[in-house]
Coordinates of C-alpha atoms and ligand atoms in Angstrom, one line a residue:
X1 CA 2.3 93.0 20.5
X2 CA -0.3 91.2 18.4
X3 CA 2.1 89.2 16.4
X4 CA 2.8 85.5 17.1
X5 CA 0.7 82.4 16.6
X6 CA -1.3 83.0 19.7
X7 CA -2.7 86.3 18.5
X8 CA -3.0 85.1 14.9
X9 CA -5.4 82.5 16.1
X10 CA -7.2 84.6 18.8
X11 CA -7.8 87.8 16.8
X12 CA -10.0 86.4 14.0
X13 CA -12.1 84.7 16.7
X14 CA -12.5 88.0 18.6
X15 CA -13.4 89.9 15.4
X16 CA -15.9 87.2 14.5
X17 CA -17.5 87.3 18.0
X18 CA -17.6 91.1 18.0
X19 CA -19.1 91.2 14.6
X20 CA -21.7 88.6 15.5
X21 CA -22.6 90.2 18.7
X22 CA -22.9 93.7 17.1
X23 CA -25.2 92.3 14.4
X24 CA -27.2 90.5 17.0
X25 CA -27.5 93.7 19.0
X26 CA -28.7 95.7 16.1
X27 CA -31.1 93.0 15.1
X28 CA -32.5 92.4 18.6
X29 CA -32.8 96.2 19.2
X30 CA -34.9 96.5 16.1
X31 CA -36.9 93.4 17.1
X32 CA -37.5 94.8 20.6
X33 CA -38.5 98.2 19.3
X34 CA -40.8 96.6 16.7
X35 CA -42.5 94.4 19.2
X36 CA -42.9 97.4 21.6
X37 CA -44.3 99.4 18.8
X38 CA -46.6 96.6 17.8
X39 CA -47.8 96.2 21.3
X40 CA -48.2 100.0 21.7
X41 CA -50.1 100.1 18.5
X42 CA -52.4 97.3 19.6
X43 CA -52.9 99.0 22.9
X44 CA -53.6 102.4 21.4
X45 CA -56.0 100.8 18.8
X46 CA -58.0 99.3 21.7
X47 CA -58.0 102.5 23.5
X48 CA -59.0 104.5 20.4
X49 CA -61.8 102.1 19.8
X50 CA -62.8 102.3 23.5
X51 CA -62.8 106.1 23.4
X52 CA -64.8 106.1 20.1
X53 CA -67.3 103.6 21.6
X54 CA -67.7 105.7 24.8
X55 CA -68.2 109.0 22.8
X56 CA -70.3 107.4 20.1
X57 CA -73.7 108.4 21.7
X58 CA -72.4 112.0 22.3
X59 CA -71.2 112.3 18.7
X60 CA -74.4 110.7 17.4
X61 CA -76.5 113.2 19.3
X62 CA -74.4 116.1 18.2
X63 CA -73.1 117.0 21.6
X64 CA -71.3 120.4 21.4
X65 CA -67.5 120.2 20.7
X66 CA -66.8 121.9 24.0
X67 CA -68.2 118.9 25.9
X68 CA -66.4 116.5 23.5
X69 CA -63.2 118.4 24.3
X70 CA -63.8 118.1 28.0
X71 CA -64.5 114.4 27.6
X72 CA -61.3 114.1 25.6
X73 CA -59.4 115.6 28.5
X74 CA -61.1 113.2 31.0
X75 CA -60.2 110.1 28.9
X76 CA -56.7 111.3 28.3
X77 CA -56.2 111.6 32.0
X78 CA -57.6 108.1 32.5
X79 CA -55.5 106.6 29.7
X80 CA -52.4 108.7 30.4
X81 CA -52.4 109.4 26.6
X82 CA -53.3 112.2 24.3
X83 CA -56.8 111.9 23.0
X84 CA -58.1 113.6 19.9
X85 CA -61.6 113.5 18.5
X86 CA -61.8 114.4 14.8
X87 CA -65.0 115.1 12.9
X88 CA -65.8 113.3 9.7
X89 CA -64.8 116.5 7.8
X90 CA -61.4 116.6 9.5
X91 CA -62.2 119.3 12.0
X92 CA -60.8 118.6 15.5
X93 CA -63.7 118.3 17.9
X94 CA -61.6 117.9 21.0
X95 CA -58.0 117.4 22.1
X96 CA -56.6 116.6 25.4
X97 CA -53.2 118.3 24.9
X98 CA -54.0 121.3 22.5
X99 CA -56.4 124.0 21.9
X100 CA -58.8 122.6 19.3
X101 CA -59.4 126.0 17.7
X102 CA -55.7 126.3 17.0
X103 CA -55.5 122.9 15.3
X104 CA -55.4 122.3 11.6
X105 CA -57.9 120.2 9.7
X106 CA -56.8 116.6 10.5
X107 CA -58.6 114.9 7.6
X108 CA -55.3 114.2 5.7
X109 CA -53.3 112.9 8.7
X110 CA -52.1 109.5 7.5
X111 CA -53.6 107.6 10.5
X112 CA -57.0 109.4 9.9
X113 CA -57.0 108.5 6.2
X114 CA -56.1 104.9 7.0
X115 CA -58.8 104.7 9.7
X116 CA -61.4 106.0 7.2
X117 CA -60.4 103.7 4.5
X118 CA -59.5 100.5 6.3
X119 CA -61.1 100.9 9.8
X120 CA -57.8 101.4 11.6
X121 CA -54.7 103.6 11.1
X122 CA -51.4 104.4 12.7
X123 CA -48.6 106.8 12.2
X124 CA -45.4 107.6 14.0
X125 CA -44.0 111.1 13.6
X126 CA -42.8 114.2 15.3
X127 CA -45.6 116.2 16.9
X128 CA -45.3 120.0 16.7
X129 CA -47.8 120.3 19.4
X130 CA -46.1 117.9 21.8
X131 CA -42.6 118.7 20.7
X132 CA -41.6 115.0 20.5
X133 CA -41.9 111.8 18.6
X134 CA -45.3 110.2 18.9
X135 CA -47.3 107.2 17.8
X136 CA -50.8 108.1 16.6
X137 CA -53.5 105.4 16.3
X138 CA -56.9 106.3 14.9
X139 CA -60.2 104.3 14.8
X140 CA -63.4 105.3 13.2
X141 CA -66.5 105.8 15.4
X142 CA -69.3 103.9 13.7
X143 CA -73.0 104.6 14.1
X144 CA -75.2 102.1 12.2
X145 CA -72.3 101.1 10.1
X146 CA -71.5 104.6 9.2
X147 CA -68.5 106.6 10.2
X148 CA -69.4 109.6 12.2
X149 CA -66.0 110.6 13.6
X150 CA -62.5 109.4 14.2
X151 CA -61.0 108.8 17.7
X152 CA -57.3 109.1 17.9
X153 CA -55.0 108.2 20.8
X154 CA -51.4 109.1 20.8
X155 CA -48.4 108.4 23.1
X156 CA -44.9 109.7 23.0
X157 CA -42.3 107.1 21.9
X158 CA -40.0 108.3 24.6
X159 CA -40.8 105.2 26.8
X160 CA -40.1 102.8 23.9
X161 CA -36.9 104.5 23.1
X162 CA -35.9 104.3 26.7
X163 CA -36.7 100.6 26.8
X164 CA -34.8 100.0 23.6
X165 CA -31.8 102.0 25.0
X166 CA -31.9 100.0 28.2
X167 CA -32.0 96.8 26.2
X168 CA -29.1 98.0 24.1
X169 CA -27.0 98.8 27.1
X170 CA -27.6 95.4 28.6
X171 CA -26.9 93.8 25.3
X172 CA -23.7 95.8 24.8
X173 CA -22.5 94.9 28.3
X174 CA -23.3 91.2 27.6
X175 CA -21.5 91.5 24.2
X176 CA -18.4 92.9 25.8
X177 CA -18.5 90.3 28.6
X178 CA -18.9 87.5 26.0
X179 CA -16.2 89.0 23.8
X180 CA -13.8 89.2 26.7
X181 CA -14.6 85.7 27.8
X182 CA -14.2 84.5 24.2
X183 CA -10.9 86.4 23.9
X184 CA -9.6 84.7 27.1
X185 CA -10.7 81.3 25.7
X186 CA -9.2 82.0 22.3
X187 CA -5.9 83.0 23.9
X188 CA -5.9 79.9 26.0
X189 CA -6.7 77.7 23.0
X190 CA -4.1 79.5 20.9
X191 CA -1.6 79.3 23.6
X192 CA -2.0 75.5 23.9
X193 CA -1.8 75.3 20.1
X194 CA 1.3 77.5 19.9
X195 CA 3.2 75.8 22.7
X196 CA 4.3 72.8 20.6
X197 CA 5.3 75.1 17.8
X198 CA 7.5 77.1 20.2
X199 CA 9.0 73.9 21.5
X200 CA 9.7 72.8 18.0
X201 CA 11.3 76.2 17.2
X202 CA 13.5 76.0 20.3
X203 CA 14.7 72.5 19.5
X204 CA 15.3 73.5 15.8
X205 CA 17.4 76.4 17.0
X206 CA 19.5 74.2 19.3
X207 CA 20.1 71.9 16.4
X208 CA 21.1 74.8 14.2
X209 CA 23.5 75.9 16.8
X210 CA 25.2 72.4 16.6
X211 CA 23.6 70.7 19.6
X212 CA 22.9 67.4 17.8
X213 CA 21.4 65.8 20.9
X214 CA 18.4 68.2 21.0
X215 CA 15.1 66.3 20.7
X216 CA 11.3 66.9 21.1
X217 CA 9.2 65.0 23.7
X218 CA 6.2 63.7 21.7
X219 CA 3.6 64.0 24.5
X220 CA 0.4 63.9 22.4
X221 CA -1.0 61.4 19.9
X222 CA -2.3 64.2 17.6
X223 CA -0.7 65.9 14.6
X224 CA 1.9 67.5 16.8
X225 CA 2.9 64.2 18.2
X226 CA 3.4 62.8 14.7
X227 CA 5.3 66.0 13.8
X228 CA 7.5 65.6 16.8
X229 CA 8.3 62.0 16.0
X230 CA 9.0 62.9 12.4
X231 CA 11.2 65.8 13.5
X232 CA 13.1 63.5 15.9
X233 CA 13.7 61.0 13.2
X234 CA 15.0 63.7 10.9
X235 CA 17.3 64.9 13.7
X236 CA 18.6 61.3 14.2
X237 CA 19.3 60.9 10.6
X238 CA 20.9 64.4 10.5
X239 CA 23.1 63.4 13.4
X240 CA 24.0 60.1 11.7
X241 CA 25.0 61.9 8.5
X242 CA 27.0 64.6 10.3
X243 CA 28.8 62.0 12.4
X244 CA 29.7 60.0 9.3
X245 CA 30.8 63.1 7.4
X246 CA 32.9 64.3 10.4
X247 CA 34.5 60.9 10.7
X248 CA 35.2 60.7 7.0
X249 CA 36.5 64.3 7.1
X250 CA 38.9 63.5 9.9
X251 CA 40.0 60.3 8.3
X252 CA 40.7 62.3 5.1
X253 CA 42.4 65.0 7.1
X254 CA 44.6 62.4 8.8
X255 CA 45.5 60.8 5.5
X256 CA 46.4 64.2 4.1
X257 CA 48.3 65.1 7.2
X258 CA 50.4 62.0 7.2
X259 CA 50.8 61.6 3.5
X260 CA 54.4 61.7 2.3
X261 CA 53.3 63.3 -1.0
X262 CA 52.6 67.1 -1.0
X263 CA 49.0 67.8 -1.9
X264 CA 47.4 71.1 -2.8
X265 CA 44.0 72.1 -4.3
X266 CA 43.6 75.4 -6.0
X267 CA 40.2 77.0 -6.8
X268 CA 39.0 78.7 -10.0
X269 CA 40.8 81.9 -9.0
X270 CA 44.1 80.0 -8.7
X271 CA 44.0 80.3 -4.9
X272 CA 45.2 77.6 -2.6
X273 CA 42.2 76.0 -0.9
X274 CA 43.9 73.0 0.7
X275 CA 47.5 72.3 1.4
X276 CA 48.9 69.4 3.5
X277 CA 52.1 69.6 5.7
X278 CA 54.1 67.6 3.2
X279 CA 53.4 70.2 0.5
X280 CA 54.2 73.1 2.8
X281 CA 57.5 71.4 3.7
X282 CA 58.5 70.8 0.1
X283 CA 57.6 74.3 -0.9
X284 CA 59.2 75.7 2.2
X285 CA 56.1 77.6 3.3
X286 CA 53.6 77.7 6.2
X287 CA 50.4 75.7 5.5
X288 CA 48.1 78.1 7.4
X289 CA 49.6 81.2 5.8
X290 CA 49.5 79.6 2.3
X291 CA 45.7 79.1 2.5
X292 CA 43.9 81.7 0.3
X293 CA 47.2 82.8 -1.3
X294 CA 47.6 82.5 -5.0
X295 CA 49.3 79.3 -6.2
X296 CA 52.2 81.3 -7.8
X297 CA 52.9 83.0 -4.4
X298 CA 53.0 79.6 -2.7
X299 CA 54.9 77.6 -5.2
X300 CA 57.4 80.4 -6.1
X301 CA 59.2 78.3 -8.6
X302 CA 58.4 79.0 -12.3
X303 CA 58.8 75.3 -13.3
X304 CA 56.0 74.2 -10.9
X305 CA 53.9 77.2 -11.8
X306 CA 54.3 76.4 -15.5
X307 CA 53.1 72.8 -15.1
X308 CA 50.1 74.0 -13.1
X309 CA 49.4 76.7 -15.6
X310 CA 49.5 74.3 -18.6
X311 CA 47.1 72.0 -16.9
X312 CA 44.7 74.8 -16.3
X313 CA 45.0 76.1 -19.9
X314 CA 44.8 72.7 -21.6
X315 CA 42.5 71.1 -19.1
X316 CA 44.5 67.9 -19.0
X317 CA 46.6 66.1 -16.5
X318 CA 50.3 67.1 -16.5
X319 CA 53.2 65.2 -15.1
X320 CA 56.7 66.5 -14.9
X321 CA 59.9 65.9 -12.9
X322 CA 62.0 68.8 -11.9
X323 CA 65.1 69.5 -9.8
X324 CA 64.7 72.4 -7.5
X325 CA 68.3 73.5 -7.4
X326 CA 71.4 71.9 -5.8
X327 CA 70.0 71.8 -2.2
X328 CA 66.3 71.6 -3.2
X329 CA 64.4 68.4 -3.7
X330 CA 64.0 66.5 -6.9
X331 CA 60.2 66.6 -7.5
X332 CA 57.6 64.9 -9.6
X333 CA 54.8 67.3 -10.2
X334 CA 51.4 65.9 -11.1
X335 CA 48.6 68.4 -11.8
X336 CA 45.1 66.9 -12.3
X337 CA 42.2 69.1 -13.3
X338 CA 39.1 68.5 -11.1
X339 CA 36.6 69.9 -13.5
X340 CA 33.3 69.9 -11.8
X341 CA 30.9 72.0 -13.9
X342 CA 32.5 75.3 -14.7
X343 CA 35.0 75.9 -11.9
X344 CA 38.5 74.9 -12.9
X345 CA 39.9 73.5 -9.7
X346 CA 43.2 71.7 -9.7
X347 CA 44.8 68.9 -7.6
X348 CA 48.5 69.3 -7.4
X349 CA 50.6 66.4 -6.1
X350 CA 54.3 66.9 -5.3
X351 CA 56.3 63.7 -4.9
X352 CA 59.7 64.0 -3.5
X353 CA 61.9 61.6 -5.5
X354 CA 65.2 62.9 -4.1
X355 CA 65.8 59.7 -2.1
X356 CA 64.8 57.4 -5.0
X357 CA 67.1 59.3 -7.3
X358 CA 69.9 59.1 -4.8
X359 CA 69.4 55.3 -4.5
X360 CA 69.3 55.1 -8.2
X361 CA 72.5 57.1 -8.5
X362 CA 74.2 55.0 -5.8
X363 CA 73.1 51.8 -7.7
X364 CA 74.5 53.2 -10.9
X365 CA 77.7 54.3 -9.3
X366 CA 78.0 51.0 -7.6
X367 CA 77.8 49.0 -10.8
X368 CA 80.2 51.4 -12.6
X369 CA 82.6 51.2 -9.6
X370 CA 82.5 47.4 -9.3
X371 CA 83.0 47.0 -13.0
X372 CA 85.9 49.5 -12.8
X373 CA 87.4 47.7 -9.8
X374 CA 87.1 44.3 -11.5
X375 CA 88.4 45.4 -14.8
X376 CA 91.9 46.3 -13.6
X377 CA 92.7 42.9 -11.9
X378 CA 91.0 41.0 -14.7
X379 CA 93.0 42.8 -17.4
X380 CA 96.2 42.1 -15.5
X381 CA 95.2 38.5 -15.1
X382 CA 94.5 38.3 -18.8
X383 CA 97.9 39.8 -19.6
X384 CA 99.7 37.4 -17.3
X385 CA 97.9 34.4 -18.8
X386 CA 98.8 35.7 -22.3
X387 CA 102.4 36.1 -21.3
X388 CA 102.5 32.6 -19.8
X389 CA 101.0 31.1 -22.9
X390 CA 103.4 33.0 -25.1
X391 CA 106.4 31.1 -23.6
X392 CA 106.9 32.3 -20.1
X393 CA 105.4 29.0 -18.9
X394 CA 108.6 27.3 -20.3
X395 CA 110.7 29.4 -18.0
X396 CA 110.1 27.9 -14.5
X397 CA 111.4 31.0 -12.7
X398 CA 109.3 33.5 -14.7
X399 CA 106.3 31.1 -14.6
X400 CA 106.4 30.9 -10.8
X401 CA 106.7 34.8 -10.6
X402 CA 103.7 35.2 -12.9
X403 CA 101.7 32.7 -11.0
X404 CA 102.5 34.5 -7.7
X405 CA 101.2 37.8 -9.3
X406 CA 98.2 36.0 -10.6
X407 CA 97.5 34.7 -7.1
X408 CA 97.8 38.3 -5.7
X409 CA 95.3 39.6 -8.2
X410 CA 92.9 36.7 -7.4
X411 CA 93.4 37.3 -3.7
X412 CA 92.6 41.0 -4.2
X413 CA 89.5 40.2 -6.1
X414 CA 88.5 37.6 -3.5
X415 CA 89.0 40.2 -0.8
X416 CA 86.9 42.7 -2.6
X417 CA 84.1 40.2 -3.1
X418 CA 84.3 39.2 0.5
X419 CA 84.1 42.8 1.6
X420 CA 81.2 43.5 -0.7
X421 CA 79.3 40.5 0.6
X422 CA 80.1 41.6 4.1
X423 CA 78.9 45.1 3.4
X424 CA 75.7 43.9 1.7
X425 CA 75.0 41.6 4.7
X426 CA 75.5 44.3 7.2
X427 CA 73.4 46.7 5.2
X428 CA 70.5 44.3 4.8
X429 CA 70.7 43.6 8.6
X430 CA 71.5 39.9 8.1
X431 CA 74.6 40.1 10.4
X432 CA 73.5 39.4 13.9
X433 CA 75.1 41.9 16.3
X434 CA 75.7 40.7 19.8
X435 CA 76.0 43.8 21.9
X436 CA 77.2 43.4 25.4
X437 CA 79.0 45.7 27.9
X438 CA 82.5 45.8 26.4
X439 CA 85.7 47.2 27.9
X440 CA 87.3 49.4 25.2
X441 CA 90.8 48.5 26.4
X442 CA 90.1 44.8 25.4
X443 CA 89.1 46.0 21.9
X444 CA 91.7 48.7 21.2
X445 CA 94.9 47.0 22.5
X446 CA 94.7 43.7 20.6
X447 CA 93.7 45.5 17.4
X448 CA 96.6 47.9 17.6
X449 CA 99.1 45.1 18.6
X450 CA 98.1 43.0 15.7
X451 CA 99.1 45.9 13.4
X452 CA 102.2 46.9 15.2
X453 CA 104.6 44.8 13.0
X454 CA 103.1 46.5 9.9
X455 CA 103.6 49.9 11.4
X456 CA 107.1 49.1 12.3
X457 CA 107.8 48.0 8.8
X458 CA 106.4 51.3 7.6
X459 CA 108.7 53.1 10.0
X460 CA 105.9 54.6 12.2
X461 CA 105.5 55.1 15.9
X462 CA 102.2 53.6 17.0
X463 CA 100.8 54.3 20.5
X464 CA 97.6 53.3 22.3
X465 CA 96.1 55.0 25.4
X466 CA 92.8 54.1 27.1
X467 CA 91.3 56.2 29.8
X468 CA 91.4 54.0 32.9
X469 CA 88.0 55.2 34.1
X470 CA 86.4 54.4 30.8
X471 CA 83.0 52.7 31.4
X472 CA 82.1 49.7 29.2
X473 CA 80.3 50.4 25.9
X474 CA 77.3 48.5 24.6
X475 CA 79.0 46.9 21.7
X476 CA 79.7 43.8 19.7
X477 CA 83.5 43.5 20.5
X478 CA 84.5 41.6 17.4
X479 CA 82.8 44.1 15.1
X480 CA 84.2 47.2 16.8
X481 CA 87.6 45.6 16.7
X482 CA 87.1 45.2 12.9
X483 CA 86.3 48.9 12.7
X484 CA 89.4 49.9 14.7
X485 CA 91.6 47.6 12.7
X486 CA 90.4 49.2 9.5
X487 CA 91.0 52.7 10.8
X488 CA 94.5 51.9 12.1
X489 CA 95.3 50.1 8.9
X490 CA 94.3 53.1 6.9
X491 CA 96.4 55.4 9.2
X492 CA 99.5 53.2 8.6
X493 CA 98.8 53.1 4.9
X494 CA 98.4 56.9 4.5
X495 CA 101.2 58.0 6.8
X496 CA 104.8 58.4 5.4
X497 CA 107.7 56.8 7.3
X498 CA 108.7 58.7 10.4
X499 CA 105.2 59.6 11.2
X500 CA 103.0 58.8 14.2
X501 CA 99.7 57.1 14.8
X502 CA 97.8 57.5 18.1
X503 CA 94.9 55.4 19.2
X504 CA 92.9 56.7 22.2
X505 CA 89.8 55.8 24.1
X506 CA 88.1 58.4 26.3
X507 CA 84.6 59.6 27.4
X508 CA 82.8 62.7 26.3
X509 CA 79.6 64.3 27.5
X510 CA 77.7 65.9 24.6
X511 CA 76.9 68.6 23.8
X512 CA 80.6 69.1 23.3
X513 CA 82.1 72.0 21.2
X514 CA 84.8 69.8 19.7
X515 CA 82.4 67.1 18.7
X516 CA 79.4 69.0 17.5
X517 CA 78.1 66.0 15.5
X518 CA 77.2 64.2 18.8
X519 CA 73.7 64.3 20.1
X520 CA 73.4 65.0 23.8
X521 CA 74.4 62.2 26.1
X522 CA 77.4 60.2 27.3
X523 CA 79.6 58.8 24.6
X524 CA 82.7 56.5 24.5
X525 CA 85.0 58.1 22.0
X526 CA 87.6 56.2 20.1
X527 CA 90.1 58.3 18.1
X528 CA 92.7 57.2 15.5
X529 CA 95.0 60.1 14.7
X530 CA 97.9 60.2 12.3
X531 CA 100.4 62.6 10.9
X532 CA 99.8 61.3 7.3
X533 CA 98.8 62.8 4.0
X534 CA 95.4 64.0 5.1
X535 CA 92.3 64.1 3.0
X536 CA 91.4 67.0 0.7
X537 CA 88.4 69.0 2.0
X538 CA 86.4 68.1 -1.1
X539 CA 86.8 64.4 -0.6
X540 CA 86.3 64.4 3.2
X541 CA 82.4 64.2 3.0
X542 CA 82.6 61.3 0.6
X543 CA 85.2 58.9 2.1
X544 CA 82.5 56.8 3.8
X545 CA 80.9 56.0 0.5
X546 CA 81.4 52.6 -1.1
X547 CA 84.5 52.5 -3.4
X548 CA 85.4 56.1 -2.7
X549 CA 89.1 56.6 -2.7
X550 CA 90.5 60.0 -2.2
X551 CA 94.1 59.1 -3.1
X552 CA 93.9 56.3 -5.7
X553 CA 97.7 56.1 -6.1
X554 CA 98.3 55.4 -2.4
X555 CA 95.2 53.4 -1.8
X556 CA 96.8 50.8 -4.1
X557 CA 95.3 47.5 -3.3
X558 CA 92.5 49.1 -1.2
X559 CA 89.0 48.4 -2.2
X560 CA 87.5 51.6 -1.0
X561 CA 85.0 49.6 1.0
X562 CA 86.6 49.6 4.4
X563 CA 85.2 52.9 5.7
X564 CA 81.8 52.1 4.3
X565 CA 81.7 48.8 6.3
X566 CA 83.0 50.7 9.4
X567 CA 80.2 53.2 9.0
X568 CA 77.5 50.6 8.8
X569 CA 78.9 48.7 11.8
X570 CA 79.0 51.9 13.9
X571 CA 75.5 52.9 12.8
X572 CA 74.2 49.5 13.8
X573 CA 75.5 50.3 17.3
X574 CA 73.6 53.6 17.2
X575 CA 76.9 55.3 17.2
X576 CA 78.6 58.0 15.1
X577 CA 81.7 57.9 12.9
X578 CA 83.4 61.0 11.3
X579 CA 86.7 62.3 10.3
X580 CA 88.6 65.5 10.7
X581 CA 91.6 66.1 8.4
X582 CA 94.0 68.8 7.1
X583 CA 95.7 67.9 3.9
X584 CA 99.4 67.3 4.3
X585 CA 99.2 67.4 8.1
X586 CA 97.2 64.3 9.0
X587 CA 93.7 62.9 9.9
X588 CA 91.8 61.9 12.9
X589 CA 88.9 59.4 12.7
X590 CA 86.4 59.3 15.5
X591 CA 84.0 56.6 16.6
X592 CA 81.5 57.4 19.3
X593 CA 79.5 54.6 21.0
X594 CA 76.8 54.9 23.5
X595 CA 77.9 53.9 27.0
X596 CA 76.5 50.6 28.2
Ligands
ADP628 P1 90.7 51.7 1.1 O1 90.6 50.3 0.9 O2 91.0 52.5 -0.1 O3 91.6 52.1 2.3 P2 88.7 52.9 2.8 O4 87.2 52.9 2.7 O5 89.3 52.4 4.0 O6 89.3 52.2 1.5 O7 89.2 54.4 2.6 C1 88.7 55.2 1.6 C2 89.6 56.3 1.3 O8 89.6 57.3 2.4 C3 90.9 55.9 1.1 O9 91.2 55.5 -0.3 C4 91.7 57.2 1.3 O10 91.7 58.0 0.2 C5 90.9 57.9 2.4 N1 91.5 57.6 3.7 C6 91.1 56.7 4.6 N2 91.8 56.8 5.8 C7 92.7 57.8 5.6 C8 93.8 58.3 6.4 N3 94.0 57.9 7.6 N4 94.5 59.3 5.8 C9 94.3 59.8 4.6 N5 93.3 59.3 3.8 C10 92.5 58.3 4.3

């Protein structure tokens, strides 16, 4: 109940006031009592002297004590006090309140002794005779400068005590009233002093709970006003810092979130403290679940764990590339120690180099393929030149034959170079495609008709059928015709005499069970089907690669670039191209184009 600033300030004041008032009460009570006693003593002295003066003639004449006693009674009544007359020898000559014969010798009563020695004496003590506390004052009765008796006047102190008690009561009441008043005042003062502190506490609590807009209203110009302003400044700066930090954090989080490289941080216990989506994807794990797990549990591959482990052991950066299996990615693992003080935290970066490696492989294959493709015609040219030089030139018939063969080789090489250039231009996007709504009949029929003589020479039956309701496709007619020509040419080339080649144009609505490769939507489907040699299952996924030839013997003069070019043209149309084939039975090549 008495905790809190209010009481901490008020209580000491109360104690101080109470203590002061109590001290004052005691002091003033004593003062009052003393002054009363002094006054009483003075009064009693005068009365004793008066009584002595009045009795002096009687005492000087030797009036019998019985009369003195009576006179003592008379004066006592007049003075409302006890009157005692004591002889010079200490014998009580008369007393207003006791039987003089029963009384002791009073010579050694302190007040009597003092009166005899110094002309006046007083004493306060309990009176056996009166049964209460009394003040006795004695004065000598002088006759011609000689003491002849002592007059003593006594009064009970009861009255004084009552006065003092009344005074004390009044004082006590005043003390209590003042203390209460002071208490009220102290509480009010303390309350007004504690209010700003409470306000400060409230605002500080709101800040602590995250309400960064909480501020104090500096209403005064005193220390609290200064404190409030300083506090507000601090809150402003705190908010600034937190906002900057939050922004920085979200920027960093966005960078990590969108980074292509996998990033992890492990703590001193080897537990994952940070993992970005790329790392989770590469390690085939869930980022949220991985947090707090051990690195080994998350990475699961001993090669990655080894690199990380070595970095921790040797406290140095480690870089290693590793292939995570046939289907897995080709990774570069970079583990960097983040040695701050004692804690061995590690930054693990996983770079997916699969694509780069594939590009590298394609580039290597390409060079090796092109060298291979050029070597054969060049070697044959060389042989022909040699033969000519060795004498064939002199034989006009043989010379003409050799020159024809040389021309064929050169034509083949020229064709290959042209196709390569074409492919490279399509790939690099240099060829402008002019897509327009194109009627597929206008594309298929001319392409097929152009190849009809060739198919007839090969002894094949070639048919073309276009769905009459076929809507136009969004296509570059010339390019799509190039694709169809290529497919039909291949079908003729790889189909033995007596076989058939069908060219069809129809519409399909994906999803379609027969053409699972197609994304949902409406597609114009061109199909070139033959009853030819077919393509081995192992080769089928690769036939669209540059220079890939499944059947080298039959392909003969082919460059192995035709399907690669076709694939690029179709892809540039946002279309799809694929093949279905059974070895020995025949193949079907499909081209799907989006409807216009
Ligand atoms: P090429 O100039 O050799 O014909 P392509 O890129 O057109 O080059 O074809 C690549 C390979 O795909 C061919 O060498 C052949 O092995 C195979 N191929 C293409 N079309 C057919 C088909 N209709 N039947 C069987 N095999 C085919």
